Amino acid sequence: MGIITDVKYGMLFGFIGFALTLISWYFATGALDPRFPAVIGAGLFGGGFLGSLMRRLHREGEERKANFIFLAVILIATILLIADCISDILIGNWKSTLTNWKILRFISIFASVYLICYMILRIKKSKDVKT
């Protein structure tokens, strides 16, 4: 029964995100192009689903599973950022679309590595079974 609730929350956040993005896109540009709002809606669906799933896992005492899910999301989000920043630094491309400042590349690399290490530490410290 819990997974159905998680999917419902995900669908709710996804539809709300799609509608708000479509409306704001129309008022900003004057054209209705549903591709960009669909991506935003899918991202919000995934975020709503994973957020409610992690909340339920924490409530049930399954901290380790919730931390593994959070680590997976952080890895997916930051591995490509780290690879892009490192490749730009190595080839000397400082005029990339990501940032125009050199220091922001280093900050984003260190922040991403810190988040990954922090989540690994939380997984090591989390309880394995429900008490």
Coordinates of C-alpha atoms in Angstrom, one line a residue:
M1 CA 0.0 0.0 0.0
G2 CA 2.9 2.4 0.6
I3 CA 4.2 2.3 -3.0
I4 CA 0.8 3.4 -4.3
T5 CA 0.9 6.4 -2.0
D6 CA 4.4 7.2 -3.2
V7 CA 3.4 7.0 -6.9
K8 CA 0.4 9.3 -6.1
Y9 CA 2.6 11.9 -4.6
G10 CA 5.0 11.6 -7.5
M11 CA 2.2 12.1 -10.0
L12 CA 0.8 15.0 -8.1
F13 CA 4.1 16.8 -8.0
G14 CA 4.8 15.9 -11.7
F15 CA 1.4 17.3 -12.9
I16 CA 1.8 20.4 -10.9
G17 CA 5.3 21.0 -12.1
F18 CA 4.2 20.4 -15.7
A19 CA 1.3 22.8 -15.5
L20 CA 3.3 25.6 -13.7
T21 CA 6.2 25.3 -16.2
L22 CA 3.9 25.3 -19.2
I23 CA 2.0 28.3 -17.9
S24 CA 5.2 30.3 -17.1
W25 CA 6.8 29.2 -20.4
Y26 CA 3.7 30.5 -22.3
F27 CA 3.7 33.9 -20.4
A28 CA 7.5 34.2 -20.9
T29 CA 7.8 33.4 -24.6
G30 CA 4.2 33.5 -26.0
A31 CA 4.5 30.1 -27.5
L32 CA 3.4 26.7 -26.2
D33 CA 6.1 24.1 -26.5
P34 CA 5.4 21.1 -24.3
R35 CA 8.8 19.5 -24.5
F36 CA 10.6 21.5 -21.7
P37 CA 7.6 21.3 -19.2
A38 CA 7.5 17.6 -19.8
V39 CA 11.1 17.3 -18.7
I40 CA 10.4 19.4 -15.6
G41 CA 7.2 17.4 -14.8
A42 CA 9.1 14.1 -15.2
G43 CA 11.8 15.4 -12.8
L44 CA 9.3 16.5 -10.3
F45 CA 7.5 13.1 -10.6
G46 CA 10.7 11.4 -9.8
G47 CA 11.5 13.7 -7.0
G48 CA 8.1 13.4 -5.4
F49 CA 8.2 9.7 -5.7
L50 CA 11.7 9.3 -4.3
G51 CA 11.0 11.9 -1.5
S52 CA 7.9 10.2 -0.3
L53 CA 9.5 6.7 -0.6
M54 CA 12.5 7.9 1.5
R55 CA 10.2 9.5 4.1
R56 CA 8.3 6.3 4.4
L57 CA 11.5 4.3 4.8
H58 CA 12.8 6.6 7.5
R59 CA 9.5 6.4 9.3
E60 CA 9.6 2.6 9.2
G61 CA 13.1 2.5 10.6
E62 CA 14.8 1.5 7.3
E63 CA 17.5 4.3 7.4
R64 CA 20.0 2.3 5.5
K65 CA 17.8 1.8 2.4
A66 CA 16.8 5.5 2.4
N67 CA 20.4 6.5 2.6
F68 CA 21.3 4.2 -0.3
I69 CA 18.6 5.7 -2.4
F70 CA 19.8 9.2 -1.6
L71 CA 23.4 8.2 -2.4
A72 CA 22.2 6.8 -5.8
V73 CA 20.4 10.1 -6.6
I74 CA 23.5 12.2 -5.6
L75 CA 25.8 9.9 -7.7
I76 CA 23.5 10.3 -10.8
A77 CA 23.4 14.1 -10.3
T78 CA 27.0 14.8 -9.6
I79 CA 29.1 12.3 -11.6
L80 CA 28.3 14.0 -14.9
L81 CA 29.0 17.4 -13.3
I82 CA 32.4 16.2 -12.0
A83 CA 33.3 14.7 -15.3
D84 CA 32.3 17.9 -17.2
C85 CA 34.3 20.2 -14.9
I86 CA 37.4 18.0 -14.9
S87 CA 37.4 17.7 -18.6
D88 CA 37.0 21.5 -19.0
I89 CA 39.9 22.0 -16.5
L90 CA 42.2 19.5 -18.3
I91 CA 41.6 20.8 -21.8
G92 CA 41.6 24.5 -20.7
N93 CA 38.1 25.3 -21.8
W94 CA 37.1 28.0 -19.4
K95 CA 34.3 29.4 -21.5
S96 CA 31.9 26.5 -21.1
T97 CA 28.2 26.8 -20.6
L98 CA 28.4 25.6 -17.0
T99 CA 30.2 28.6 -15.5
N100 CA 32.5 31.3 -16.7
W101 CA 34.6 31.5 -13.5
K102 CA 37.4 29.1 -12.9
I103 CA 36.8 28.9 -9.1
L104 CA 33.2 27.7 -9.5
R105 CA 34.5 24.6 -11.3
F106 CA 36.7 23.7 -8.4
I107 CA 34.0 24.5 -5.8
S108 CA 31.4 22.3 -7.6
I109 CA 33.9 19.4 -7.8
F110 CA 34.8 19.6 -4.1
A111 CA 31.1 20.1 -3.1
S112 CA 30.1 17.0 -5.1
V113 CA 32.8 14.9 -3.7
Y114 CA 31.9 16.1 -0.2
L115 CA 28.3 15.1 -0.7
I116 CA 29.2 11.7 -1.9
C117 CA 31.6 11.1 1.0
Y118 CA 29.0 12.4 3.5
M119 CA 26.4 10.0 2.2
I120 CA 28.8 7.1 2.3
L121 CA 29.5 8.0 6.0
R122 CA 25.8 8.2 6.7
I123 CA 25.3 4.7 5.2
K124 CA 28.1 3.4 7.4
K125 CA 26.6 4.9 10.5
S126 CA 23.0 4.0 9.8
K127 CA 21.2 1.2 11.5
D128 CA 20.8 -2.0 9.5
V129 CA 17.7 -3.4 11.1
K130 CA 14.6 -1.9 12.6
T131 CA 14.7 -1.7 16.4

